Amino acid sequence: MSKVAKWMDRKLNYVFTVPTILFVLGMVLFPIIYTFILSFHSWRLSANIPWEFIGGDNYTNLFGESRFIDAVWRTFLFAGIALVIEVILGIAIALFLNHTFFGKNLVKTVFLLPMVATPVAIGMVWKLIYEPNIGILNTVIRDLGGPKTDWLGNSNIALYSLVFVDIWQWTPFVMLIILAGLTSIPTDPFESAMIDGASRWQTIRKITLPLLRPTIFTAVLLRLIDVLKTFDIIYSMTQGGPGFATETMNILSFRQAFEFMQFGQSSATLILFFVIVMSIAALTIKLKSKSEVDF
């Protein structure tokens, strides 16, 4: 190949890739920058008035509202409970499916079904399951002699009912990641453990879990980011109710924008939410790199 042809080949690589990169960056950066600028303004779409610069008032007003503080707490509570249970169950199911048995592929397919369904459809189905009068869950409980429970209408248990749905849907995602990690683990340590007479639990605790540590951190990071910004399940089932019992930061921001037309305050909520999610993700990545170095 001549020098001219090589030069043209290198330039063509830029010609075809740079526009795509710029487009992706624009699609990601523009909404963030636009939301950040809007968070320093007051703008009510229904009032038909231009933006009004108000500085950091939207942020100070948020920190002065108990509703916002409660929404932050609910976001962390929802994410924390769901994440811990999903990781534990995902590891347990992956260890179970890592063995050969009759019907293994069928069992694996059944476990994956919740993950591939549409979240809004899942929300509507579970809303029917939780229905206090004709829902199948209360019907079973009533047949067993238990009391009727308003799973989504009781402010004390509504959030935990939503957590259960998230666990049901996304535990298979963690399971898949852990299964992929299990297939990459070398067999030599396990053979040595068998020769030394280690029990199954000792093998899991001393060999499997330490070798799976990077994979587990990856699963935690991916699910953490996703569970923090859960919206569709919550909105399709409770819209943040009853009252504010299931109102997370995402739901609060949506209500501020499209129910109260406070787009500036909604943008401030989203920016704070973005900072929280990115900070937690950065901390998780740092912990992951530390664990890999120590190990």
PDB file of C-alpha atoms in Angstrom:
ATOM      1  CA  MET A   1       0.000   0.000   0.000  1.00  0.00           C
ATOM      2  CA  SER A   2       1.414   3.410  -0.975  1.00  0.00           C
ATOM      3  CA  LYS A   3       1.974   6.262   1.475  1.00  0.00           C
ATOM      4  CA  VAL A   4      -0.909   8.225  -0.042  1.00  0.00           C
ATOM      5  CA  ALA A   5      -3.262   5.257   0.375  1.00  0.00           C
ATOM      6  CA  LYS A   6      -2.162   4.792   4.004  1.00  0.00           C
ATOM      7  CA  TRP A   7      -2.678   8.510   4.702  1.00  0.00           C
ATOM      8  CA  MET A   8      -6.160   8.414   3.140  1.00  0.00           C
ATOM      9  CA  ASP A   9      -7.002   5.276   5.134  1.00  0.00           C
ATOM     10  CA  ARG A  10      -6.080   7.007   8.414  1.00  0.00           C
ATOM     11  CA  LYS A  11      -8.063  10.114   7.484  1.00  0.00           C
ATOM     12  CA  LEU A  12     -11.099   8.051   6.508  1.00  0.00           C
ATOM     13  CA  ASN A  13     -11.076   6.471   9.963  1.00  0.00           C
ATOM     14  CA  TYR A  14     -11.496   9.938  11.449  1.00  0.00           C
ATOM     15  CA  VAL A  15     -14.102  10.928   8.872  1.00  0.00           C
ATOM     16  CA  PHE A  16     -16.337   8.000   9.790  1.00  0.00           C
ATOM     17  CA  THR A  17     -15.785   7.894  13.561  1.00  0.00           C
ATOM     18  CA  VAL A  18     -15.551  11.556  14.659  1.00  0.00           C
ATOM     19  CA  PRO A  19     -19.137  12.529  13.632  1.00  0.00           C
ATOM     20  CA  THR A  20     -20.504   9.547  15.550  1.00  0.00           C
ATOM     21  CA  ILE A  21     -18.452  10.425  18.635  1.00  0.00           C
ATOM     22  CA  LEU A  22     -19.569  14.055  18.472  1.00  0.00           C
ATOM     23  CA  PHE A  23     -23.192  12.995  18.081  1.00  0.00           C
ATOM     24  CA  VAL A  24     -23.029  10.708  21.120  1.00  0.00           C
ATOM     25  CA  LEU A  25     -21.270  13.377  23.199  1.00  0.00           C
ATOM     26  CA  GLY A  26     -23.892  15.906  22.157  1.00  0.00           C
ATOM     27  CA  MET A  27     -26.733  13.576  23.106  1.00  0.00           C
ATOM     28  CA  VAL A  28     -25.175  13.007  26.533  1.00  0.00           C
ATOM     29  CA  LEU A  29     -23.737  16.440  27.360  1.00  0.00           C
ATOM     30  CA  PHE A  30     -26.451  18.725  25.998  1.00  0.00           C
ATOM     31  CA  PRO A  31     -29.244  17.542  28.353  1.00  0.00           C
ATOM     32  CA  ILE A  32     -26.880  17.741  31.350  1.00  0.00           C
ATOM     33  CA  ILE A  33     -25.681  21.248  30.501  1.00  0.00           C
ATOM     34  CA  TYR A  34     -29.212  22.427  29.666  1.00  0.00           C
ATOM     35  CA  THR A  35     -30.570  21.031  32.950  1.00  0.00           C
ATOM     36  CA  PHE A  36     -27.686  22.585  34.900  1.00  0.00           C
ATOM     37  CA  ILE A  37     -28.343  26.043  33.417  1.00  0.00           C
ATOM     38  CA  LEU A  38     -32.098  25.719  33.969  1.00  0.00           C
ATOM     39  CA  SER A  39     -31.527  24.808  37.634  1.00  0.00           C
ATOM     40  CA  PHE A  40     -30.384  28.405  38.271  1.00  0.00           C
ATOM     41  CA  HIS A  41     -33.544  29.883  36.751  1.00  0.00           C
ATOM     42  CA  SER A  42     -37.207  30.100  37.583  1.00  0.00           C
ATOM     43  CA  TRP A  43     -39.438  28.966  34.754  1.00  0.00           C
ATOM     44  CA  ARG A  44     -43.078  27.955  34.835  1.00  0.00           C
ATOM     45  CA  LEU A  45     -44.249  26.672  31.483  1.00  0.00           C
ATOM     46  CA  SER A  46     -47.896  27.477  32.266  1.00  0.00           C
ATOM     47  CA  ALA A  47     -47.135  31.118  33.078  1.00  0.00           C
ATOM     48  CA  ASN A  48     -45.803  31.922  29.582  1.00  0.00           C
ATOM     49  CA  ILE A  49     -42.955  34.037  30.978  1.00  0.00           C
ATOM     50  CA  PRO A  50     -39.249  33.886  30.066  1.00  0.00           C
ATOM     51  CA  TRP A  51     -36.580  32.368  32.252  1.00  0.00           C
ATOM     52  CA  GLU A  52     -35.702  34.393  35.338  1.00  0.00           C
ATOM     53  CA  PHE A  53     -32.229  33.995  36.797  1.00  0.00           C
ATOM     54  CA  ILE A  54     -32.487  33.378  40.557  1.00  0.00           C
ATOM     55  CA  GLY A  55     -29.017  32.024  41.321  1.00  0.00           C
ATOM     56  CA  GLY A  56     -28.910  29.157  43.808  1.00  0.00           C
ATOM     57  CA  ASP A  57     -32.397  29.727  45.234  1.00  0.00           C
ATOM     58  CA  ASN A  58     -33.703  26.475  43.754  1.00  0.00           C
ATOM     59  CA  TYR A  59     -31.018  24.537  45.615  1.00  0.00           C
ATOM     60  CA  THR A  60     -31.471  26.356  48.933  1.00  0.00           C
ATOM     61  CA  ASN A  61     -35.240  25.897  48.693  1.00  0.00           C
ATOM     62  CA  LEU A  62     -34.784  22.174  48.154  1.00  0.00           C
ATOM     63  CA  PHE A  63     -32.593  21.721  51.221  1.00  0.00           C
ATOM     64  CA  GLY A  64     -35.164  23.670  53.226  1.00  0.00           C
ATOM     65  CA  GLU A  65     -37.983  21.282  52.224  1.00  0.00           C
ATOM     66  CA  SER A  66     -38.617  18.182  54.297  1.00  0.00           C
ATOM     67  CA  ARG A  67     -40.269  16.619  51.248  1.00  0.00           C
ATOM     68  CA  PHE A  68     -36.964  16.680  49.356  1.00  0.00           C
ATOM     69  CA  ILE A  69     -34.985  15.303  52.321  1.00  0.00           C
ATOM     70  CA  ASP A  70     -37.532  12.514  52.716  1.00  0.00           C
ATOM     71  CA  ALA A  71     -37.304  11.724  48.993  1.00  0.00           C
ATOM     72  CA  VAL A  72     -33.511  11.399  49.273  1.00  0.00           C
ATOM     73  CA  TRP A  73     -33.917   9.077  52.254  1.00  0.00           C
ATOM     74  CA  ARG A  74     -36.480   6.934  50.420  1.00  0.00           C
ATOM     75  CA  THR A  75     -34.224   6.718  47.368  1.00  0.00           C
ATOM     76  CA  PHE A  76     -31.358   5.361  49.457  1.00  0.00           C
ATOM     77  CA  LEU A  77     -33.649   3.065  51.446  1.00  0.00           C
ATOM     78  CA  PHE A  78     -35.199   1.613  48.296  1.00  0.00           C
ATOM     79  CA  ALA A  79     -31.821   1.197  46.584  1.00  0.00           C
ATOM     80  CA  GLY A  80     -30.024  -0.178  49.644  1.00  0.00           C
ATOM     81  CA  ILE A  81     -32.544  -2.898  50.494  1.00  0.00           C
ATOM     82  CA  ALA A  82     -33.044  -3.947  46.878  1.00  0.00           C
ATOM     83  CA  LEU A  83     -29.314  -4.004  46.078  1.00  0.00           C
ATOM     84  CA  VAL A  84     -28.251  -6.059  49.094  1.00  0.00           C
ATOM     85  CA  ILE A  85     -30.955  -8.695  48.598  1.00  0.00           C
ATOM     86  CA  GLU A  86     -30.435  -8.853  44.820  1.00  0.00           C
ATOM     87  CA  VAL A  87     -26.686  -9.408  45.193  1.00  0.00           C
ATOM     88  CA  ILE A  88     -27.103 -12.105  47.858  1.00  0.00           C
ATOM     89  CA  LEU A  89     -29.841 -13.922  45.928  1.00  0.00           C
ATOM     90  CA  GLY A  90     -27.997 -13.464  42.621  1.00  0.00           C
ATOM     91  CA  ILE A  91     -24.845 -15.080  44.016  1.00  0.00           C
ATOM     92  CA  ALA A  92     -26.829 -17.929  45.600  1.00  0.00           C
ATOM     93  CA  ILE A  93     -28.784 -18.690  42.414  1.00  0.00           C
ATOM     94  CA  ALA A  94     -25.631 -18.463  40.276  1.00  0.00           C
ATOM     95  CA  LEU A  95     -23.849 -20.960  42.536  1.00  0.00           C
ATOM     96  CA  PHE A  96     -26.865 -23.246  42.253  1.00  0.00           C
ATOM     97  CA  LEU A  97     -27.003 -22.982  38.456  1.00  0.00           C
ATOM     98  CA  ASN A  98     -23.253 -23.503  38.137  1.00  0.00           C
ATOM     99  CA  HIS A  99     -23.824 -27.242  38.576  1.00  0.00           C
ATOM    100  CA  THR A 100     -25.071 -29.668  35.961  1.00  0.00           C
ATOM    101  CA  PHE A 101     -28.529 -31.117  36.598  1.00  0.00           C
ATOM    102  CA  PHE A 102     -31.558 -32.213  34.621  1.00  0.00           C
ATOM    103  CA  GLY A 103     -33.600 -29.270  33.330  1.00  0.00           C
ATOM    104  CA  LYS A 104     -30.887 -26.693  34.046  1.00  0.00           C
ATOM    105  CA  ASN A 105     -31.543 -24.681  30.853  1.00  0.00           C
ATOM    106  CA  LEU A 106     -35.275 -24.584  31.567  1.00  0.00           C
ATOM    107  CA  VAL A 107     -34.675 -23.363  35.114  1.00  0.00           C
ATOM    108  CA  LYS A 108     -32.273 -20.698  33.842  1.00  0.00           C
ATOM    109  CA  THR A 109     -34.839 -19.509  31.282  1.00  0.00           C
ATOM    110  CA  VAL A 110     -37.534 -19.240  33.961  1.00  0.00           C
ATOM    111  CA  PHE A 111     -35.216 -17.140  36.128  1.00  0.00           C
ATOM    112  CA  LEU A 112     -34.519 -14.785  33.200  1.00  0.00           C
ATOM    113  CA  LEU A 113     -38.170 -14.128  32.314  1.00  0.00           C
ATOM    114  CA  PRO A 114     -38.730 -11.211  34.767  1.00  0.00           C
ATOM    115  CA  MET A 115     -35.686  -9.357  33.446  1.00  0.00           C
ATOM    116  CA  VAL A 116     -36.776  -9.371  29.796  1.00  0.00           C
ATOM    117  CA  ALA A 117     -40.310  -8.102  30.455  1.00  0.00           C
ATOM    118  CA  THR A 118     -41.245  -4.415  30.053  1.00  0.00           C
ATOM    119  CA  PRO A 119     -40.977  -2.609  33.425  1.00  0.00           C
ATOM    120  CA  VAL A 120     -44.280  -0.752  33.032  1.00  0.00           C
ATOM    121  CA  ALA A 121     -46.060  -3.991  32.142  1.00  0.00           C
ATOM    122  CA  ILE A 122     -44.491  -5.626  35.196  1.00  0.00           C
ATOM    123  CA  GLY A 123     -45.693  -2.725  37.313  1.00  0.00           C
ATOM    124  CA  MET A 124     -49.260  -3.083  36.076  1.00  0.00           C
ATOM    125  CA  VAL A 125     -49.259  -6.865  36.620  1.00  0.00           C
ATOM    126  CA  TRP A 126     -47.926  -6.519  40.153  1.00  0.00           C
ATOM    127  CA  LYS A 127     -50.434  -3.770  40.837  1.00  0.00           C
ATOM    128  CA  LEU A 128     -53.157  -6.325  40.085  1.00  0.00           C
ATOM    129  CA  ILE A 129     -51.403  -8.943  42.237  1.00  0.00           C
ATOM    130  CA  TYR A 130     -51.253  -6.472  45.140  1.00  0.00           C
ATOM    131  CA  GLU A 131     -54.896  -5.356  44.691  1.00  0.00           C
ATOM    132  CA  PRO A 132     -56.462  -5.620  48.174  1.00  0.00           C
ATOM    133  CA  ASN A 133     -59.848  -7.057  47.140  1.00  0.00           C
ATOM    134  CA  ILE A 134     -59.319  -9.303  44.101  1.00  0.00           C
ATOM    135  CA  GLY A 135     -55.516  -9.578  43.958  1.00  0.00           C
ATOM    136  CA  ILE A 136     -54.112 -13.090  43.974  1.00  0.00           C
ATOM    137  CA  LEU A 137     -51.722 -12.340  46.862  1.00  0.00           C
ATOM    138  CA  ASN A 138     -54.491 -11.326  49.265  1.00  0.00           C
ATOM    139  CA  THR A 139     -56.650 -14.190  48.010  1.00  0.00           C
ATOM    140  CA  VAL A 140     -53.950 -16.710  48.963  1.00  0.00           C
ATOM    141  CA  ILE A 141     -53.349 -15.012  52.319  1.00  0.00           C
ATOM    142  CA  ARG A 142     -57.080 -14.946  53.044  1.00  0.00           C
ATOM    143  CA  ASP A 143     -57.391 -18.649  52.187  1.00  0.00           C
ATOM    144  CA  LEU A 144     -54.588 -19.360  54.642  1.00  0.00           C
ATOM    145  CA  GLY A 145     -56.441 -17.448  57.357  1.00  0.00           C
ATOM    146  CA  GLY A 146     -54.390 -14.244  57.195  1.00  0.00           C
ATOM    147  CA  PRO A 147     -55.664 -10.657  57.172  1.00  0.00           C
ATOM    148  CA  LYS A 148     -56.358  -8.560  54.090  1.00  0.00           C
ATOM    149  CA  THR A 149     -53.493  -6.128  53.426  1.00  0.00           C
ATOM    150  CA  ASP A 150     -53.473  -3.000  51.276  1.00  0.00           C
ATOM    151  CA  TRP A 151     -49.959  -3.503  49.948  1.00  0.00           C
ATOM    152  CA  LEU A 152     -49.778  -0.277  47.921  1.00  0.00           C
ATOM    153  CA  GLY A 153     -52.267   1.810  49.904  1.00  0.00           C
ATOM    154  CA  ASN A 154     -50.600   1.447  53.295  1.00  0.00           C
ATOM    155  CA  SER A 155     -47.881   4.069  53.650  1.00  0.00           C
ATOM    156  CA  ASN A 156     -45.932   1.858  56.070  1.00  0.00           C
ATOM    157  CA  ILE A 157     -45.420  -1.030  53.637  1.00  0.00           C
ATOM    158  CA  ALA A 158     -45.912   0.469  50.143  1.00  0.00           C
ATOM    159  CA  LEU A 159     -42.215   1.175  49.590  1.00  0.00           C
ATOM    160  CA  TYR A 160     -41.234  -2.343  50.652  1.00  0.00           C
ATOM    161  CA  SER A 161     -43.839  -3.796  48.296  1.00  0.00           C
ATOM    162  CA  LEU A 162     -42.119  -1.933  45.458  1.00  0.00           C
ATOM    163  CA  VAL A 163     -38.715  -3.152  46.644  1.00  0.00           C
ATOM    164  CA  PHE A 164     -39.957  -6.734  46.359  1.00  0.00           C
ATOM    165  CA  VAL A 165     -40.985  -6.149  42.728  1.00  0.00           C
ATOM    166  CA  ASP A 166     -37.554  -4.704  41.914  1.00  0.00           C
ATOM    167  CA  ILE A 167     -35.867  -7.701  43.547  1.00  0.00           C
ATOM    168  CA  TRP A 168     -38.086 -10.087  41.589  1.00  0.00           C
ATOM    169  CA  GLN A 169     -37.250  -8.368  38.304  1.00  0.00           C
ATOM    170  CA  TRP A 170     -33.534  -7.658  38.606  1.00  0.00           C
ATOM    171  CA  THR A 171     -32.037 -10.494  40.654  1.00  0.00           C
ATOM    172  CA  PRO A 172     -31.600 -12.461  37.382  1.00  0.00           C
ATOM    173  CA  PHE A 173     -29.371  -9.646  36.092  1.00  0.00           C
ATOM    174  CA  VAL A 174     -26.974 -10.091  39.015  1.00  0.00           C
ATOM    175  CA  MET A 175     -27.208 -13.855  38.558  1.00  0.00           C
ATOM    176  CA  LEU A 176     -26.092 -13.582  34.915  1.00  0.00           C
ATOM    177  CA  ILE A 177     -23.040 -11.490  35.803  1.00  0.00           C
ATOM    178  CA  ILE A 178     -22.022 -13.857  38.602  1.00  0.00           C
ATOM    179  CA  LEU A 179     -22.514 -16.876  36.330  1.00  0.00           C
ATOM    180  CA  ALA A 180     -20.204 -15.275  33.771  1.00  0.00           C
ATOM    181  CA  GLY A 181     -17.626 -14.738  36.512  1.00  0.00           C
ATOM    182  CA  LEU A 182     -17.913 -18.350  37.684  1.00  0.00           C
ATOM    183  CA  THR A 183     -17.117 -19.671  34.210  1.00  0.00           C
ATOM    184  CA  SER A 184     -13.863 -17.690  34.158  1.00  0.00           C
ATOM    185  CA  ILE A 185     -12.552 -19.009  37.498  1.00  0.00           C
ATOM    186  CA  PRO A 186      -9.710 -21.561  37.095  1.00  0.00           C
ATOM    187  CA  THR A 187     -10.372 -25.067  38.400  1.00  0.00           C
ATOM    188  CA  ASP A 188      -6.948 -25.626  40.006  1.00  0.00           C
ATOM    189  CA  PRO A 189      -7.812 -24.042  43.402  1.00  0.00           C
ATOM    190  CA  PHE A 190     -10.955 -26.190  43.681  1.00  0.00           C
ATOM    191  CA  GLU A 191      -9.059 -29.386  42.882  1.00  0.00           C
ATOM    192  CA  SER A 192      -6.497 -28.521  45.550  1.00  0.00           C
ATOM    193  CA  ALA A 193      -9.286 -27.828  48.046  1.00  0.00           C
ATOM    194  CA  MET A 194     -10.864 -31.223  47.317  1.00  0.00           C
ATOM    195  CA  ILE A 195      -7.530 -32.976  47.903  1.00  0.00           C
ATOM    196  CA  ASP A 196      -7.114 -31.100  51.198  1.00  0.00           C
ATOM    197  CA  GLY A 197     -10.590 -32.225  52.298  1.00  0.00           C
ATOM    198  CA  ALA A 198     -12.260 -28.793  52.350  1.00  0.00           C
ATOM    199  CA  SER A 199     -16.033 -28.784  52.771  1.00  0.00           C
ATOM    200  CA  ARG A 200     -18.355 -27.210  50.207  1.00  0.00           C
ATOM    201  CA  TRP A 201     -19.006 -24.180  52.404  1.00  0.00           C
ATOM    202  CA  GLN A 202     -15.269 -23.699  53.057  1.00  0.00           C
ATOM    203  CA  THR A 203     -14.604 -23.862  49.308  1.00  0.00           C
ATOM    204  CA  ILE A 204     -17.242 -21.222  48.611  1.00  0.00           C
ATOM    205  CA  ARG A 205     -16.102 -18.928  51.431  1.00  0.00           C
ATOM    206  CA  LYS A 206     -12.340 -19.266  50.982  1.00  0.00           C
ATOM    207  CA  ILE A 207     -11.990 -19.726  47.214  1.00  0.00           C
ATOM    208  CA  THR A 208     -15.117 -18.965  45.178  1.00  0.00           C
ATOM    209  CA  LEU A 209     -16.174 -15.671  46.772  1.00  0.00           C
ATOM    210  CA  PRO A 210     -12.652 -14.145  46.903  1.00  0.00           C
ATOM    211  CA  LEU A 211     -12.076 -15.038  43.239  1.00  0.00           C
ATOM    212  CA  LEU A 212     -15.505 -13.589  42.377  1.00  0.00           C
ATOM    213  CA  ARG A 213     -14.793 -10.299  44.146  1.00  0.00           C
ATOM    214  CA  PRO A 214     -14.153  -8.220  40.974  1.00  0.00           C
ATOM    215  CA  THR A 215     -17.246  -9.703  39.331  1.00  0.00           C
ATOM    216  CA  ILE A 216     -19.374  -8.976  42.398  1.00  0.00           C
ATOM    217  CA  PHE A 217     -18.158  -5.369  42.446  1.00  0.00           C
ATOM    218  CA  THR A 218     -19.094  -5.033  38.785  1.00  0.00           C
ATOM    219  CA  ALA A 219     -22.602  -6.375  39.464  1.00  0.00           C
ATOM    220  CA  VAL A 220     -22.971  -4.053  42.462  1.00  0.00           C
ATOM    221  CA  LEU A 221     -21.882  -1.019  40.442  1.00  0.00           C
ATOM    222  CA  LEU A 222     -24.220  -1.708  37.522  1.00  0.00           C
ATOM    223  CA  ARG A 223     -27.212  -2.451  39.728  1.00  0.00           C
ATOM    224  CA  LEU A 224     -26.476   0.421  42.110  1.00  0.00           C
ATOM    225  CA  ILE A 225     -26.619   3.013  39.343  1.00  0.00           C
ATOM    226  CA  ASP A 226     -29.752   1.453  37.892  1.00  0.00           C
ATOM    227  CA  VAL A 227     -31.678   0.935  41.129  1.00  0.00           C
ATOM    228  CA  LEU A 228     -31.003   4.485  42.313  1.00  0.00           C
ATOM    229  CA  LYS A 229     -32.744   5.894  39.256  1.00  0.00           C
ATOM    230  CA  THR A 230     -35.718   3.509  39.291  1.00  0.00           C
ATOM    231  CA  PHE A 231     -38.760   5.338  37.942  1.00  0.00           C
ATOM    232  CA  ASP A 232     -41.044   3.220  35.772  1.00  0.00           C
ATOM    233  CA  ILE A 233     -41.941   0.563  38.348  1.00  0.00           C
ATOM    234  CA  ILE A 234     -42.700   3.139  41.047  1.00  0.00           C
ATOM    235  CA  TYR A 235     -44.657   5.504  38.831  1.00  0.00           C
ATOM    236  CA  SER A 236     -46.723   2.797  37.150  1.00  0.00           C
ATOM    237  CA  MET A 237     -47.712   1.280  40.505  1.00  0.00           C
ATOM    238  CA  THR A 238     -48.080   4.150  42.984  1.00  0.00           C
ATOM    239  CA  GLN A 239     -47.135   7.472  41.294  1.00  0.00           C
ATOM    240  CA  GLY A 240     -45.235   8.208  44.511  1.00  0.00           C
ATOM    241  CA  GLY A 241     -48.224   7.563  46.787  1.00  0.00           C
ATOM    242  CA  PRO A 242     -49.980   6.976  49.038  1.00  0.00           C
ATOM    243  CA  GLY A 243     -49.257  10.586  49.898  1.00  0.00           C
ATOM    244  CA  PHE A 244     -45.476  10.796  49.552  1.00  0.00           C
ATOM    245  CA  ALA A 245     -44.742   7.307  50.926  1.00  0.00           C
ATOM    246  CA  THR A 246     -42.996   6.036  47.764  1.00  0.00           C
ATOM    247  CA  GLU A 247     -41.801   9.366  46.367  1.00  0.00           C
ATOM    248  CA  THR A 248     -38.113   9.023  45.446  1.00  0.00           C
ATOM    249  CA  MET A 249     -35.958  11.766  43.917  1.00  0.00           C
ATOM    250  CA  ASN A 250     -36.905  10.705  40.397  1.00  0.00           C
ATOM    251  CA  ILE A 251     -40.636  10.806  41.161  1.00  0.00           C
ATOM    252  CA  LEU A 252     -40.289  14.122  42.997  1.00  0.00           C
ATOM    253  CA  SER A 253     -38.482  15.690  40.041  1.00  0.00           C
ATOM    254  CA  PHE A 254     -41.150  14.446  37.639  1.00  0.00           C
ATOM    255  CA  ARG A 255     -43.922  15.890  39.801  1.00  0.00           C
ATOM    256  CA  GLN A 256     -42.157  19.225  40.173  1.00  0.00           C
ATOM    257  CA  ALA A 257     -41.850  19.543  36.395  1.00  0.00           C
ATOM    258  CA  PHE A 258     -45.083  18.093  35.019  1.00  0.00           C
ATOM    259  CA  GLU A 259     -47.569  18.553  37.869  1.00  0.00           C
ATOM    260  CA  PHE A 260     -46.445  21.860  39.412  1.00  0.00           C
ATOM    261  CA  MET A 261     -44.636  23.237  36.315  1.00  0.00           C
ATOM    262  CA  GLN A 262     -41.585  24.167  38.409  1.00  0.00           C
ATOM    263  CA  PHE A 263     -38.972  23.278  35.822  1.00  0.00           C
ATOM    264  CA  GLY A 264     -36.162  25.167  37.534  1.00  0.00           C
ATOM    265  CA  GLN A 265     -36.637  23.371  40.830  1.00  0.00           C
ATOM    266  CA  SER A 266     -37.070  20.053  39.030  1.00  0.00           C
ATOM    267  CA  SER A 267     -33.757  20.648  37.237  1.00  0.00           C
ATOM    268  CA  ALA A 268     -32.052  21.407  40.553  1.00  0.00           C
ATOM    269  CA  THR A 269     -33.380  18.101  41.940  1.00  0.00           C
ATOM    270  CA  LEU A 270     -32.030  16.238  38.910  1.00  0.00           C
ATOM    271  CA  ILE A 271     -28.605  17.870  39.159  1.00  0.00           C
ATOM    272  CA  LEU A 272     -28.318  16.949  42.832  1.00  0.00           C
ATOM    273  CA  PHE A 273     -29.471  13.446  41.966  1.00  0.00           C
ATOM    274  CA  PHE A 274     -26.854  13.246  39.194  1.00  0.00           C
ATOM    275  CA  VAL A 275     -24.106  14.357  41.601  1.00  0.00           C
ATOM    276  CA  ILE A 276     -25.199  11.770  44.199  1.00  0.00           C
ATOM    277  CA  VAL A 277     -25.277   8.912  41.690  1.00  0.00           C
ATOM    278  CA  MET A 278     -21.912   9.848  40.154  1.00  0.00           C
ATOM    279  CA  SER A 279     -20.298  10.212  43.594  1.00  0.00           C
ATOM    280  CA  ILE A 280     -21.524   6.799  44.709  1.00  0.00           C
ATOM    281  CA  ALA A 281     -20.424   5.240  41.414  1.00  0.00           C
ATOM    282  CA  ALA A 282     -16.959   6.815  41.743  1.00  0.00           C
ATOM    283  CA  LEU A 283     -16.652   5.571  45.334  1.00  0.00           C
ATOM    284  CA  THR A 284     -17.676   2.053  44.272  1.00  0.00           C
ATOM    285  CA  ILE A 285     -15.108   2.053  41.443  1.00  0.00           C
ATOM    286  CA  LYS A 286     -12.416   3.209  43.869  1.00  0.00           C
ATOM    287  CA  LEU A 287     -13.306   0.446  46.319  1.00  0.00           C
ATOM    288  CA  LYS A 288     -13.247  -2.063  43.462  1.00  0.00           C
ATOM    289  CA  SER A 289      -9.755  -1.010  42.363  1.00  0.00           C
ATOM    290  CA  LYS A 290      -8.520  -1.116  45.961  1.00  0.00           C
ATOM    291  CA  SER A 291      -9.861  -4.624  46.491  1.00  0.00           C
ATOM    292  CA  GLU A 292      -8.188  -5.828  43.310  1.00  0.00           C
ATOM    293  CA  VAL A 293      -4.828  -4.367  44.393  1.00  0.00           C
ATOM    294  CA  ASP A 294      -5.116  -5.812  47.904  1.00  0.00           C
ATOM    295  CA  PHE A 295      -6.145  -9.197  46.561  1.00  0.00           C
TER     296      PHE A 295
END
